Tab-separated table of C-alpha atoms (C1' of nucleotides) in Angstrom:
chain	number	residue	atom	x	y	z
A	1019	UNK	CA	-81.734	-44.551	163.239
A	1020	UNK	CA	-83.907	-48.007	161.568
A	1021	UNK	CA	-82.492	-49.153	158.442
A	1022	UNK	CA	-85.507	-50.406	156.864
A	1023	UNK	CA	-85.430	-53.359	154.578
A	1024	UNK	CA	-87.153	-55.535	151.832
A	1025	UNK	CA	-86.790	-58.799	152.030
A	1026	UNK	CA	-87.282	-60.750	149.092
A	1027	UNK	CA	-87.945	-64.694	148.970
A	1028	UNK	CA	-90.447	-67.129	147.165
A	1029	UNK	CA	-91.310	-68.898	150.093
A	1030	UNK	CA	-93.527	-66.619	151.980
A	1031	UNK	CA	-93.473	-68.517	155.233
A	1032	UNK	CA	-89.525	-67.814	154.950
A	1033	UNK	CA	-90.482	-63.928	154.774
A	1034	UNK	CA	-92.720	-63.940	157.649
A	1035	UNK	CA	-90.399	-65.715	159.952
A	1036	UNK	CA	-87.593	-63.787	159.522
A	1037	UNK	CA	-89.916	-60.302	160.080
A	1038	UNK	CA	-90.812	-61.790	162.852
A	1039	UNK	CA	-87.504	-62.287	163.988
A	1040	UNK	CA	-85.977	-59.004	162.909
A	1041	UNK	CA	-89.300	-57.011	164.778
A	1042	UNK	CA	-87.300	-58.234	167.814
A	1043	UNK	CA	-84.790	-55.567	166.811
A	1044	UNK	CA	-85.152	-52.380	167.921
A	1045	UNK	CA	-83.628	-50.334	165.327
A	1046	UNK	CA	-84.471	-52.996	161.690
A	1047	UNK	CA	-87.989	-52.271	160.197
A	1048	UNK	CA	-89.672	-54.475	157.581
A	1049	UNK	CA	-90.634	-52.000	155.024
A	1050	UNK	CA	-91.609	-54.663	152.094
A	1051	UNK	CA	-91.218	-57.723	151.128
A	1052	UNK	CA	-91.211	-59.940	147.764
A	1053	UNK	CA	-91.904	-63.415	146.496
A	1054	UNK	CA	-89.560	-62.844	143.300
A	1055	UNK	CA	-87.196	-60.001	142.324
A	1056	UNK	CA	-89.307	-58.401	139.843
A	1057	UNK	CA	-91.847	-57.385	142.979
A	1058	UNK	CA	-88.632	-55.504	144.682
A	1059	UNK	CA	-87.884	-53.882	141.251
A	1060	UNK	CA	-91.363	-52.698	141.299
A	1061	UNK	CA	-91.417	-51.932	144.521
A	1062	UNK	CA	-88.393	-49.424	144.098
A	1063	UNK	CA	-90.372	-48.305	141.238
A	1064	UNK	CA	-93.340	-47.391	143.135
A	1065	UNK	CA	-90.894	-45.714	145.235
A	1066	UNK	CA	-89.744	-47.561	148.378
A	1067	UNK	CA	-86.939	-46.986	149.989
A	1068	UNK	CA	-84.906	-49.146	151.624
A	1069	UNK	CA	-81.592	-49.408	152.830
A	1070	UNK	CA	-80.943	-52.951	152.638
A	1071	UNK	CA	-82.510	-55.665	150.655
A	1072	UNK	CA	-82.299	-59.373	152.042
A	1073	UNK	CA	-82.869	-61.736	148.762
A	1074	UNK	CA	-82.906	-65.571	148.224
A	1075	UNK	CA	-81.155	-66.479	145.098
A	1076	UNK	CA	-83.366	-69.093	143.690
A	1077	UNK	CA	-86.739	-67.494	143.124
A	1078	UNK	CA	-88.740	-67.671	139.712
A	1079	UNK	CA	-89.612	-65.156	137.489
A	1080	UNK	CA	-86.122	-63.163	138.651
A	1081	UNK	CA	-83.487	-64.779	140.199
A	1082	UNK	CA	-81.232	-63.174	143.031
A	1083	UNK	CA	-78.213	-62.501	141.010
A	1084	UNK	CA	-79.985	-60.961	138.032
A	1085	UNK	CA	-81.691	-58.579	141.230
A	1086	UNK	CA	-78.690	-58.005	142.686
A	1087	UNK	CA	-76.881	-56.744	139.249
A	1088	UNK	CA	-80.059	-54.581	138.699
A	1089	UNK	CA	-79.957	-53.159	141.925
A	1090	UNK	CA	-76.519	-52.404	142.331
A	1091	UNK	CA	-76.650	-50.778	138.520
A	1092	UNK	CA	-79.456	-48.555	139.297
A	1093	UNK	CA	-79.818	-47.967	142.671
A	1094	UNK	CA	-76.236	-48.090	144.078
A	1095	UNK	CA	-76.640	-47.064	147.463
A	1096	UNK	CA	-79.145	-49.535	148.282
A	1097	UNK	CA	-76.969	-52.631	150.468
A	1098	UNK	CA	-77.843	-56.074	149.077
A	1099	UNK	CA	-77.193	-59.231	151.782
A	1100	UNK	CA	-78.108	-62.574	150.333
A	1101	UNK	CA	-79.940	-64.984	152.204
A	1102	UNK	CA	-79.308	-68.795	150.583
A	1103	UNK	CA	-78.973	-72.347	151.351
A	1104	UNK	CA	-76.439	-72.625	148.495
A	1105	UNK	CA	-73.066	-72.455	150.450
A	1106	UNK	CA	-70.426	-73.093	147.506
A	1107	UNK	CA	-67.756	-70.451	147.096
A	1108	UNK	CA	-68.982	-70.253	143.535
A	1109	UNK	CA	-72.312	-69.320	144.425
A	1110	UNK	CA	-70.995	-66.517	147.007
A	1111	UNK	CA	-68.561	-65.261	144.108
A	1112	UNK	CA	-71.398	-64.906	141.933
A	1113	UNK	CA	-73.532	-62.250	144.416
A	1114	UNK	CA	-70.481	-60.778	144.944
A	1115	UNK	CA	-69.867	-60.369	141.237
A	1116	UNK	CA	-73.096	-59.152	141.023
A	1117	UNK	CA	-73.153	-56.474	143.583
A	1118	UNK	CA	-73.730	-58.147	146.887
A	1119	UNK	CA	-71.838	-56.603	150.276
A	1120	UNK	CA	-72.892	-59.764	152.178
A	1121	UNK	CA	-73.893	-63.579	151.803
A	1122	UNK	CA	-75.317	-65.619	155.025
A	1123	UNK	CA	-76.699	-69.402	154.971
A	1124	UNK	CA	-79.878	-70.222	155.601
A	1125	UNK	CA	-78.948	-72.086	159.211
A	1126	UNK	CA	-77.426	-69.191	161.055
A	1127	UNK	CA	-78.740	-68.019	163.687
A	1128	UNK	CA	-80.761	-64.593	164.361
A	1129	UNK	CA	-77.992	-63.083	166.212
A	1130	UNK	CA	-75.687	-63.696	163.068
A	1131	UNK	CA	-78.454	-62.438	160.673
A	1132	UNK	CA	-78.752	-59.129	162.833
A	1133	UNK	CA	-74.708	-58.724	162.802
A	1134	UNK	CA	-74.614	-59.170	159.110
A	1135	UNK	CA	-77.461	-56.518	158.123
A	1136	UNK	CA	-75.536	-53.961	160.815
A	1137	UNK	CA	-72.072	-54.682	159.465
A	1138	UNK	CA	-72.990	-54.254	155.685
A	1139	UNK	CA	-74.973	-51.225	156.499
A	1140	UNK	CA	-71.936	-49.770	158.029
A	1141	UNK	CA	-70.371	-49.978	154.968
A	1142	UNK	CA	-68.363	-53.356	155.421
A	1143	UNK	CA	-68.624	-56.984	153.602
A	1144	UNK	CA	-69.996	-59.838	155.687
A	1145	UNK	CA	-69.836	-63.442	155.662
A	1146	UNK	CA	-71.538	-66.180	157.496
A	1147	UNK	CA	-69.204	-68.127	159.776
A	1148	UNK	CA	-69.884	-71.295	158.031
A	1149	UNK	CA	-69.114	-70.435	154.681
A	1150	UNK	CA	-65.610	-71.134	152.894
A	1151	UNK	CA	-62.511	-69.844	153.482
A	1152	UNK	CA	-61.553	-69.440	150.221
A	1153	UNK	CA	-64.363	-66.410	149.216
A	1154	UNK	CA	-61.221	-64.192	150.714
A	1155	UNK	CA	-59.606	-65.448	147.306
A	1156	UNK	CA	-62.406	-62.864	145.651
A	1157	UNK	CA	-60.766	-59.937	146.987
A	1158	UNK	CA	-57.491	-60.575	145.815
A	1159	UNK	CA	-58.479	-61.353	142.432
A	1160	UNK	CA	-59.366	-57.802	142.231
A	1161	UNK	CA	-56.542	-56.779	143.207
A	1162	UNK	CA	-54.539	-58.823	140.250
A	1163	UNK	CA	-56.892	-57.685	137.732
A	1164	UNK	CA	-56.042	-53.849	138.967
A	1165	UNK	CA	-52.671	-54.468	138.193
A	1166	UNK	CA	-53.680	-54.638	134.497
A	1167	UNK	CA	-51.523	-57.817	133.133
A	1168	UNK	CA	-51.812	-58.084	129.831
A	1169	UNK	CA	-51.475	-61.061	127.818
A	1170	UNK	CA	-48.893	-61.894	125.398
A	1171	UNK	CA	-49.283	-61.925	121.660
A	1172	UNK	CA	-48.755	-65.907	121.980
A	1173	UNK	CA	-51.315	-66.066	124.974
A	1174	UNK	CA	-53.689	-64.102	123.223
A	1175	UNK	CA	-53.283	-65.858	120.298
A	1176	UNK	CA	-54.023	-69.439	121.838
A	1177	UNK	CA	-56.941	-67.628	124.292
A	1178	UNK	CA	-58.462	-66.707	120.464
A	1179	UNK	CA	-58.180	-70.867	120.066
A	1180	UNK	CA	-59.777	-71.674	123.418
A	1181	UNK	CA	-62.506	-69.632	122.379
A	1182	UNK	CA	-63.043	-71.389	119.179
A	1183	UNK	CA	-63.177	-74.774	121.181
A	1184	UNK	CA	-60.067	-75.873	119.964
A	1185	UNK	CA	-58.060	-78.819	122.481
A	1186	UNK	CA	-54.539	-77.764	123.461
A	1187	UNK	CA	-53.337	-80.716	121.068
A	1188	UNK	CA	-55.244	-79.473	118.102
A	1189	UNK	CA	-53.829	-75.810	118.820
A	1190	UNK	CA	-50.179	-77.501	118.868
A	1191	UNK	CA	-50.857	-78.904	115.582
A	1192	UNK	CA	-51.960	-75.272	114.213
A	1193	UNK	CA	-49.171	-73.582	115.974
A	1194	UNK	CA	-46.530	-75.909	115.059
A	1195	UNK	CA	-45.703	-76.084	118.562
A	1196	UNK	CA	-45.559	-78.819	121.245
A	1197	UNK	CA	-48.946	-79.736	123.236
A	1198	UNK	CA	-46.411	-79.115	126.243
A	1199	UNK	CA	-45.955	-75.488	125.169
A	1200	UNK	CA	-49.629	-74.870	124.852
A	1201	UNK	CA	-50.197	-76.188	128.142
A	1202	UNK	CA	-47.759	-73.278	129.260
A	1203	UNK	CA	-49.123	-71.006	127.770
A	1204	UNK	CA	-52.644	-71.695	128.973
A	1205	UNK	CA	-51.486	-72.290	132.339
A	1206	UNK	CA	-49.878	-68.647	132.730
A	1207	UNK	CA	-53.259	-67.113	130.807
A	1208	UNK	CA	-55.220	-68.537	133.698
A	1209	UNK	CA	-52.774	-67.295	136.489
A	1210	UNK	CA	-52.625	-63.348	135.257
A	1211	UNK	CA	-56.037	-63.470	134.718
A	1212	UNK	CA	-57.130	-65.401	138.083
A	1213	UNK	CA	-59.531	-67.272	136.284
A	1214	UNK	CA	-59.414	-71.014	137.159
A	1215	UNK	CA	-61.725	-72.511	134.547
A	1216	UNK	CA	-61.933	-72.787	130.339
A	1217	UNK	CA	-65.270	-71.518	130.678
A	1218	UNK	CA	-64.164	-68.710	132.044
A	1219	UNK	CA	-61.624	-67.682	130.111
A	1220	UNK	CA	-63.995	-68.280	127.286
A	1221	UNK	CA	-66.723	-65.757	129.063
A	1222	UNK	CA	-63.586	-63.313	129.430
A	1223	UNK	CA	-62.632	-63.563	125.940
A	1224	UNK	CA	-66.165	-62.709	124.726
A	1225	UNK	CA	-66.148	-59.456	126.783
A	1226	UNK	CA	-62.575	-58.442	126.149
A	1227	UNK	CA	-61.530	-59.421	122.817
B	1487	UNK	CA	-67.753	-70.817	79.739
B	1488	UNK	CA	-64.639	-69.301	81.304
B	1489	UNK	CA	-64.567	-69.812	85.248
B	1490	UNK	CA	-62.925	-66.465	86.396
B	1491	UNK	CA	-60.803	-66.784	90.169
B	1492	UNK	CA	-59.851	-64.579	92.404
B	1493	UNK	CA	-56.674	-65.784	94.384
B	1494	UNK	CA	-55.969	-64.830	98.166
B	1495	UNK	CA	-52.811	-65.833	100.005
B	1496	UNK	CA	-49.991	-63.532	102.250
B	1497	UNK	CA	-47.214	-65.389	100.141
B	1498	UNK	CA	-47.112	-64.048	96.523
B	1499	UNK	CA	-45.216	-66.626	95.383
B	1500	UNK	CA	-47.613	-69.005	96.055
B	1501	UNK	CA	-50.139	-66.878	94.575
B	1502	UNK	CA	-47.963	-66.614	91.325
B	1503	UNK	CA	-47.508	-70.662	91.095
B	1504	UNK	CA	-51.482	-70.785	91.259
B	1505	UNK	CA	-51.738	-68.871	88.721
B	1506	UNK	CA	-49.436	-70.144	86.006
B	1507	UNK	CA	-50.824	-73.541	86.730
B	1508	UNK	CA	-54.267	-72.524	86.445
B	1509	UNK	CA	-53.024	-70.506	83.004
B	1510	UNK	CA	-52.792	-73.902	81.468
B	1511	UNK	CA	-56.974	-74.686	82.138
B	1512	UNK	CA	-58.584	-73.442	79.034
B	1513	UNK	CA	-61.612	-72.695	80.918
B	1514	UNK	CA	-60.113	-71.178	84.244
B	1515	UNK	CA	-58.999	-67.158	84.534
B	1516	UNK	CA	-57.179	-65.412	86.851
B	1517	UNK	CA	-59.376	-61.542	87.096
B	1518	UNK	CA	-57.402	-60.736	90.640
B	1519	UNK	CA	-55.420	-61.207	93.484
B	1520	UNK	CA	-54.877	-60.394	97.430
B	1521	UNK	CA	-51.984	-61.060	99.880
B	1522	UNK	CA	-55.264	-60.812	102.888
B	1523	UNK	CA	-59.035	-60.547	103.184
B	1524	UNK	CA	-59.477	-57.256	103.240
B	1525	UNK	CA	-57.950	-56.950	99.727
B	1526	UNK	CA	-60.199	-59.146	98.426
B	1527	UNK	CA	-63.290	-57.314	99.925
B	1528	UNK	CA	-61.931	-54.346	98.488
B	1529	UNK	CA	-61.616	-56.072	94.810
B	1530	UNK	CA	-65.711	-56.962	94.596
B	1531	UNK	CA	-66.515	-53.376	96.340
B	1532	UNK	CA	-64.809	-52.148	92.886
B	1533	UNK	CA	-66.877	-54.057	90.980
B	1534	UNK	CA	-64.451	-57.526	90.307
B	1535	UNK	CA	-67.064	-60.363	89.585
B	1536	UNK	CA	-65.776	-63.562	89.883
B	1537	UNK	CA	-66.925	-67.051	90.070
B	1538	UNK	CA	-64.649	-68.387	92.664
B	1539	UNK	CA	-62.706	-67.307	95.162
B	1540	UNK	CA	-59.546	-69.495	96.247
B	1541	UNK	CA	-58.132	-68.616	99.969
B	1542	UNK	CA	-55.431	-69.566	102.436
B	1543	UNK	CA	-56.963	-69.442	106.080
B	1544	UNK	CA	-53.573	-67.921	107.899
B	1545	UNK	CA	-53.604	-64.451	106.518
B	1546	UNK	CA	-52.763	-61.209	108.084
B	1547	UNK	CA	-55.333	-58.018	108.650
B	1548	UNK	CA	-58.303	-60.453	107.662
B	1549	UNK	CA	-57.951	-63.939	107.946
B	1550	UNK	CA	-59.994	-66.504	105.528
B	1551	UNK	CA	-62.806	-67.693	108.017
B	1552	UNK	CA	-63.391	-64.036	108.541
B	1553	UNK	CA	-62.960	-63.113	104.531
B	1554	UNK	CA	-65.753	-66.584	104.012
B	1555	UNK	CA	-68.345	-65.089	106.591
B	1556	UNK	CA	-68.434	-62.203	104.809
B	1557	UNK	CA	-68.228	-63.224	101.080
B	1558	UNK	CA	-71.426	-65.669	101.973
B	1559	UNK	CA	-73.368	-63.265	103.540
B	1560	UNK	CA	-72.627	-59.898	101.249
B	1561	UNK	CA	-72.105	-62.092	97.583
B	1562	UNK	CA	-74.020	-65.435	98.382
B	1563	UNK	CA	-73.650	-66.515	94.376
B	1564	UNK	CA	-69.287	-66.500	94.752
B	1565	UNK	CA	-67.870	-69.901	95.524
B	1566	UNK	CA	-65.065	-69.857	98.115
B	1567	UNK	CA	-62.623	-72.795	98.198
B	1568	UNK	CA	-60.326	-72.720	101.049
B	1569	UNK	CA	-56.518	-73.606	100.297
B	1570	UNK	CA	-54.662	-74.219	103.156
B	1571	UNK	CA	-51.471	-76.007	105.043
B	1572	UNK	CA	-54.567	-76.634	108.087
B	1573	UNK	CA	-55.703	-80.232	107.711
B	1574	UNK	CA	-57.422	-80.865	110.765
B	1575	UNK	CA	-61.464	-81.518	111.085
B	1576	UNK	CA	-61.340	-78.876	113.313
B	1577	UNK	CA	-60.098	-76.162	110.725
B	1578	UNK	CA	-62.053	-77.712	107.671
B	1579	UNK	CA	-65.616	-77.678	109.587
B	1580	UNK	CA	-64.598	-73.929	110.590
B	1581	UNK	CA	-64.314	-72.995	107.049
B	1582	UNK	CA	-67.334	-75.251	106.148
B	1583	UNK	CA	-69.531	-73.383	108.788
B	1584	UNK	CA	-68.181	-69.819	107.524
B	1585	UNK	CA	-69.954	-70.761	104.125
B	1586	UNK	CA	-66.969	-72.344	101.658
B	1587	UNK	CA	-67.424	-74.854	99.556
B	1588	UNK	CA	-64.729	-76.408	99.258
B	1589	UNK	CA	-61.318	-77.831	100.909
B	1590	UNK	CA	-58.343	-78.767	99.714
B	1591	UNK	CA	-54.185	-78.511	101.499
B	1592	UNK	CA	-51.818	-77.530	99.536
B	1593	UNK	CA	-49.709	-80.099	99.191
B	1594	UNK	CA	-52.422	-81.528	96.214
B	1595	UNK	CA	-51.660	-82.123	92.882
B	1596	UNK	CA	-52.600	-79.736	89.967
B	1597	UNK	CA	-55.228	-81.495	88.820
B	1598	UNK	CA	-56.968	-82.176	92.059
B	1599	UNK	CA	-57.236	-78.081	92.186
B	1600	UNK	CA	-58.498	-77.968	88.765
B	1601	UNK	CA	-60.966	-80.619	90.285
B	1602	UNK	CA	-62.130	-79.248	92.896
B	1603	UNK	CA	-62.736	-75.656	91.227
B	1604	UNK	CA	-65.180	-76.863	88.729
B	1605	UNK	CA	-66.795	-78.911	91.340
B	1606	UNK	CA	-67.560	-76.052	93.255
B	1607	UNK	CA	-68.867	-74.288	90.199
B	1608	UNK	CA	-71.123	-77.111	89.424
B	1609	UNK	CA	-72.316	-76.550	93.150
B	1610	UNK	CA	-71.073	-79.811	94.930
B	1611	UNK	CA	-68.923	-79.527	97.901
B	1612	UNK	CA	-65.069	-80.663	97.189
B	1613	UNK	CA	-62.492	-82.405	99.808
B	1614	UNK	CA	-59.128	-83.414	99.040
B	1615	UNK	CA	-58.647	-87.095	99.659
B	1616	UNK	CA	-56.055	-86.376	102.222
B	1617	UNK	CA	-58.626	-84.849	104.591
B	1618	UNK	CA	-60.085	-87.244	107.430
B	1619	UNK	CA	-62.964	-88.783	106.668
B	1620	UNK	CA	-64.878	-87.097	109.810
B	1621	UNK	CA	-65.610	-84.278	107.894
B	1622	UNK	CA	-68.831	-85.961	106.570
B	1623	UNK	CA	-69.722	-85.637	109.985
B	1624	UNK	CA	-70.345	-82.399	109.498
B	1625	UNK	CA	-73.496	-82.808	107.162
B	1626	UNK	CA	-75.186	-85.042	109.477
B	1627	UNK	CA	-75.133	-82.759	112.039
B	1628	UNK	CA	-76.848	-80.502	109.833
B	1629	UNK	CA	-79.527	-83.011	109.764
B	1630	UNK	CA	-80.169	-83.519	113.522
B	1631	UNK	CA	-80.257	-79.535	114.224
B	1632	UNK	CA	-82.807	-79.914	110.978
B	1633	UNK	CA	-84.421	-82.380	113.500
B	1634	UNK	CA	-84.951	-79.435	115.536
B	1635	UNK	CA	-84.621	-81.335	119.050
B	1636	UNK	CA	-85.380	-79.220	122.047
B	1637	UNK	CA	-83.872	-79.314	125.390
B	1638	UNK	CA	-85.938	-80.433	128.343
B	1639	UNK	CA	-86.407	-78.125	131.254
B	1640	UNK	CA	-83.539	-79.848	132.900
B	1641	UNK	CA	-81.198	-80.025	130.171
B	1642	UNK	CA	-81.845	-76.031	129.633
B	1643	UNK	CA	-81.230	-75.762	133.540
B	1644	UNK	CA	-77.893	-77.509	133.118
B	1645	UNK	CA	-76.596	-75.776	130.422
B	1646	UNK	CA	-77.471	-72.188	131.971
B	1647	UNK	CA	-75.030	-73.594	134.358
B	1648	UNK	CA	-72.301	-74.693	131.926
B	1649	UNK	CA	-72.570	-71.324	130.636
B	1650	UNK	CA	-71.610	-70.233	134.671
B	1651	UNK	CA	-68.479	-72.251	134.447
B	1652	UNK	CA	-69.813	-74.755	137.488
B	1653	UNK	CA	-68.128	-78.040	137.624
B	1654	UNK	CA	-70.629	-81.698	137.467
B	1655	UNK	CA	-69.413	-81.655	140.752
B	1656	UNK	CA	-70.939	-78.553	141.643
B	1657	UNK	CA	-73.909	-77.997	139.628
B	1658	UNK	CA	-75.257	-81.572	141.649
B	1659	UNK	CA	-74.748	-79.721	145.241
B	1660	UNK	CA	-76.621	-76.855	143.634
B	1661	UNK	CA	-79.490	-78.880	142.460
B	1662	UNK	CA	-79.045	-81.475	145.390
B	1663	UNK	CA	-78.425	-84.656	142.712
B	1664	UNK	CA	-75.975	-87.210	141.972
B	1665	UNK	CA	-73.068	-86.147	139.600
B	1666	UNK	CA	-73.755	-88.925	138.064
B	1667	UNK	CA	-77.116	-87.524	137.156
B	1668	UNK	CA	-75.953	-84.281	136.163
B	1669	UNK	CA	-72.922	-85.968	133.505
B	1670	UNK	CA	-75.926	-88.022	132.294
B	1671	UNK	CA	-78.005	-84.847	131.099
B	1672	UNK	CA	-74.356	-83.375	129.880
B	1673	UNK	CA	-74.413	-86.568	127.695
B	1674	UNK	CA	-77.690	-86.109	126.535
B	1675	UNK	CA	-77.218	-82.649	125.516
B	1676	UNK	CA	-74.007	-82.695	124.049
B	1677	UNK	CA	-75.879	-85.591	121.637
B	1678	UNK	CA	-79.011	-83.491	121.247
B	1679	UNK	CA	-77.259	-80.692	120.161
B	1680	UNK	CA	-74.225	-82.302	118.534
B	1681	UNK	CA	-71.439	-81.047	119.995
B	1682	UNK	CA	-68.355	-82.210	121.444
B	1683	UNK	CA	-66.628	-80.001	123.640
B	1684	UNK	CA	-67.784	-77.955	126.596
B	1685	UNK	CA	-66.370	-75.005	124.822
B	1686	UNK	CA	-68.791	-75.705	122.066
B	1687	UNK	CA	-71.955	-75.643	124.020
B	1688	UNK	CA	-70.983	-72.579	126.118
B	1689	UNK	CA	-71.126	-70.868	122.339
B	1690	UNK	CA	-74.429	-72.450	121.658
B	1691	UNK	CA	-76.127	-71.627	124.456
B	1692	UNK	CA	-74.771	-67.678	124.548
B	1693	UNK	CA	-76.599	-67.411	121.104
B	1694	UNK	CA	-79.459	-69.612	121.322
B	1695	UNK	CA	-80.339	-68.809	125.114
C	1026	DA	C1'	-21.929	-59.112	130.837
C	1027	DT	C1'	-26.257	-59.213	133.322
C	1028	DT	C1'	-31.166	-58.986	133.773
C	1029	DC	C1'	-35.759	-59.438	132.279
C	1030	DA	C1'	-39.589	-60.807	129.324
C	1031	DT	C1'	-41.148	-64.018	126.207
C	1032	DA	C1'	-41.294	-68.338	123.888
C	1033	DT	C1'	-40.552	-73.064	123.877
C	1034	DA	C1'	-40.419	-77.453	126.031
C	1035	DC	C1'	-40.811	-81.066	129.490
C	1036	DC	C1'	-42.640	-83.911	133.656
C	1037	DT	C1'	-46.051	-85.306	137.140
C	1038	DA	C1'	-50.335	-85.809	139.358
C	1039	DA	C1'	-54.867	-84.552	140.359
C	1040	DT	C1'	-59.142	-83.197	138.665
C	1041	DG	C1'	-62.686	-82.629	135.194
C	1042	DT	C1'	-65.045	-84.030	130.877
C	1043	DT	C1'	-66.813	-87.074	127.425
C	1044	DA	C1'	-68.891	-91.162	125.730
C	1045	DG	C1'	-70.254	-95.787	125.859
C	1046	DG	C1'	-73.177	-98.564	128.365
C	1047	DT	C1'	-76.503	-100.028	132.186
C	1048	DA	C1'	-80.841	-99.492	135.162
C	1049	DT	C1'	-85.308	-97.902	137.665
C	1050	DA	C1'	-89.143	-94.641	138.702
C	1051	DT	C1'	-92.783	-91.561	137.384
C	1052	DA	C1'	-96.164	-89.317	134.701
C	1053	DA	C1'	-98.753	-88.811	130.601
C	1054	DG	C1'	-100.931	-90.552	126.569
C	1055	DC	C1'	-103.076	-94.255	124.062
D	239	DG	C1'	-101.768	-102.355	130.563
D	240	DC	C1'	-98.316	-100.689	127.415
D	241	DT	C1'	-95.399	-97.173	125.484
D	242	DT	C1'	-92.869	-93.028	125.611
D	243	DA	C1'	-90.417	-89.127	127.549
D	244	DT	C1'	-88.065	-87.450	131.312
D	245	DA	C1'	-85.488	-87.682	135.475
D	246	DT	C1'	-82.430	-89.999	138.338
D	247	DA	C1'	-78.565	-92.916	139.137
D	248	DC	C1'	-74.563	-95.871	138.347
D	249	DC	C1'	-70.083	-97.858	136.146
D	250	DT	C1'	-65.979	-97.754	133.190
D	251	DA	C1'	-62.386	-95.956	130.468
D	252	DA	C1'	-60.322	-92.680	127.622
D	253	DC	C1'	-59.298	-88.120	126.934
D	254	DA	C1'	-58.618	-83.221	128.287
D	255	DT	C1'	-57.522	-79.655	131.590
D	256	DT	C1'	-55.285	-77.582	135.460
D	257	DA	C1'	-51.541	-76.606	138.405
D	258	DG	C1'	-47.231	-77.384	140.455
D	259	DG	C1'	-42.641	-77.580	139.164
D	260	DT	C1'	-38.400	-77.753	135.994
D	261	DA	C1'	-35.339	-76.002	132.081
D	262	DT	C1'	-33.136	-73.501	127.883
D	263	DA	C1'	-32.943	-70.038	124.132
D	264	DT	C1'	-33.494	-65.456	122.294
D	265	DG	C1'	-33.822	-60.599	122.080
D	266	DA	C1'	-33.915	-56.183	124.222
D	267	DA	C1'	-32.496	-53.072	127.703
D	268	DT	C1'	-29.187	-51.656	131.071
DNA sequence: ATTCATATACCTAATGTTAGGTATATAAGC
DNA sequence: GCTTATATACCTAACATTAGGTATATGAAT
């Protein structure tokens, strides 16, 4: 059976050296390719279909992660594997908010590549060797967030502050409280919600609250 | 020419004081009163016309920066001057960007209130001395959004990743700079735009961007 | 009485952000 | 050539946040 794939990347002499690589392999076929992920949506459009779509992340016009979400919304069979020479957990996090099964660097090697598109086509994530450790993190955070903690009516209450842009001294002052209670309570608001950052909990307050 | 008030505070008592010391202004009238926001929407839906409307901020089912939005967009001729325990910058300029008109805590002095209500009326803006100075601030800003200063491509491309949550630290290994760099256009935006806190600028750029 | 959840409070240290300042290089416009 | 805007880079210090840990008090449920 060939699982046929798009690949998707501005720089075209990126696409044509990995088809030529991946013609090598007996049972991938290049079906179509892109220089910008408004091409694969059209593409689809037009009727294509793949099984797998290799993207780059950093591509104008439409960027990988805004692809991937679109994809995986609309077409949710299709596997997505990003191909990238960003190699920060944060970036991997992101595709795999977005929909991604799989995430490989830009430096691995062809025998990796081939691995990854037969692993995620079998229905299982896949990571480059040389990324992270820490992306195993992602999975777990699902896992907390399906146990459904809910905040307090004092953590909600000083999330409602965070959001406003308020520091943890100026919420004290509001609150009557000590800064040193705040910090509590902002420190257990990250930890049953897994998110590390202030940003974060601000983007989670927006869509929650 | 009688200036007719509407009062709004969860604590009737303090309601009641306000009143009997605004009995003794010859030109001042108390038409109504509401222990929370929604009340008071509920008052002009019935037809209530006042001049002014004096609010606490802390009040339960509709607080008073959500009763201000409101008032200023649906009954742009009322007046609303805040009354409030709050004394920080922080809680003035969020009543000040709602719409009110005025400020004053409530530990002032009769005729400060009387003050500050026919200062309103007039159409000036009233503080109570106690408030920090700071809060003039808040009109220059106005001025240097007036200015209308844009972002450069790479100020835009750094706050799109503010909005992300990425670290200085990360956002350089992304775009393959110096954090140094990247804090530098941080700077520049947070003056551009004039504001302070991270938090702030995630807000700006999920409505402006 | 005991246990659990919540609220309050504290300490420490590491990391991240903000704001003031400095500087050079490049490209475009005059 | 000069000026301006933008990009890049650096330094310092103060402030703010995060994360690990500690503790007590209160109210509700068992």
């Amino acid at each position: 059976m060939t699982i046929k794939i798009i690949i998707a990347d501005d720089h075209q002499l990126f696409i044509d050296g990995i088809k030529s690589i991946l013609s090598k392999s007996l049972d991938i076929e290049t079906i179509g390719e892109a220089n910008n992920g408004l091409q694969v949506l059209k593409l689809l459009e037009e009727g294509l279909l793949p099984d797998v779509i290799l993207t780059d992340i950093r591509m104008p016009i439409m960027d990988g992660v805004t692809l991937t979400k679109t994809v995986s919304k609309d077409y949710p069979n299709l596997k997505i594997l990003a191909l990238s020479m960003f190699d920060q957990t944060v970036d991997v996090i992101e595709m795999l908010d977005a929909g991604a099964k799989g995430y490989v660097t830009k430096n691995v090697d062809k025998t990796e590549l081939d691995t990854a598109i037969h692993t995620i086509v079998k229905g299982d994530y896949f990571f480059s060797a040389n990324l992270p450790e820490d992306i195993k993190d992602w999975f777990h955070k699902e896992n907390n967030i399906a146990n459904n903690q809910l905040l307090t009516k004092r953590e909600t209450e000083i999330l409602q502050l965070i959001v406003k842009g308020r520091t943890s001294l100026q919420m004290a002052k509001h609150l009557k409280l000590s800064k040193y209670t705040v910090d509590t309570h902002r420190k257990n608001i990250h930890k049953k919600l897994g998110i590390k950052s202030n940003t974060g909990l601000v983007n989670y307050a927006l869509k929650h609250l």
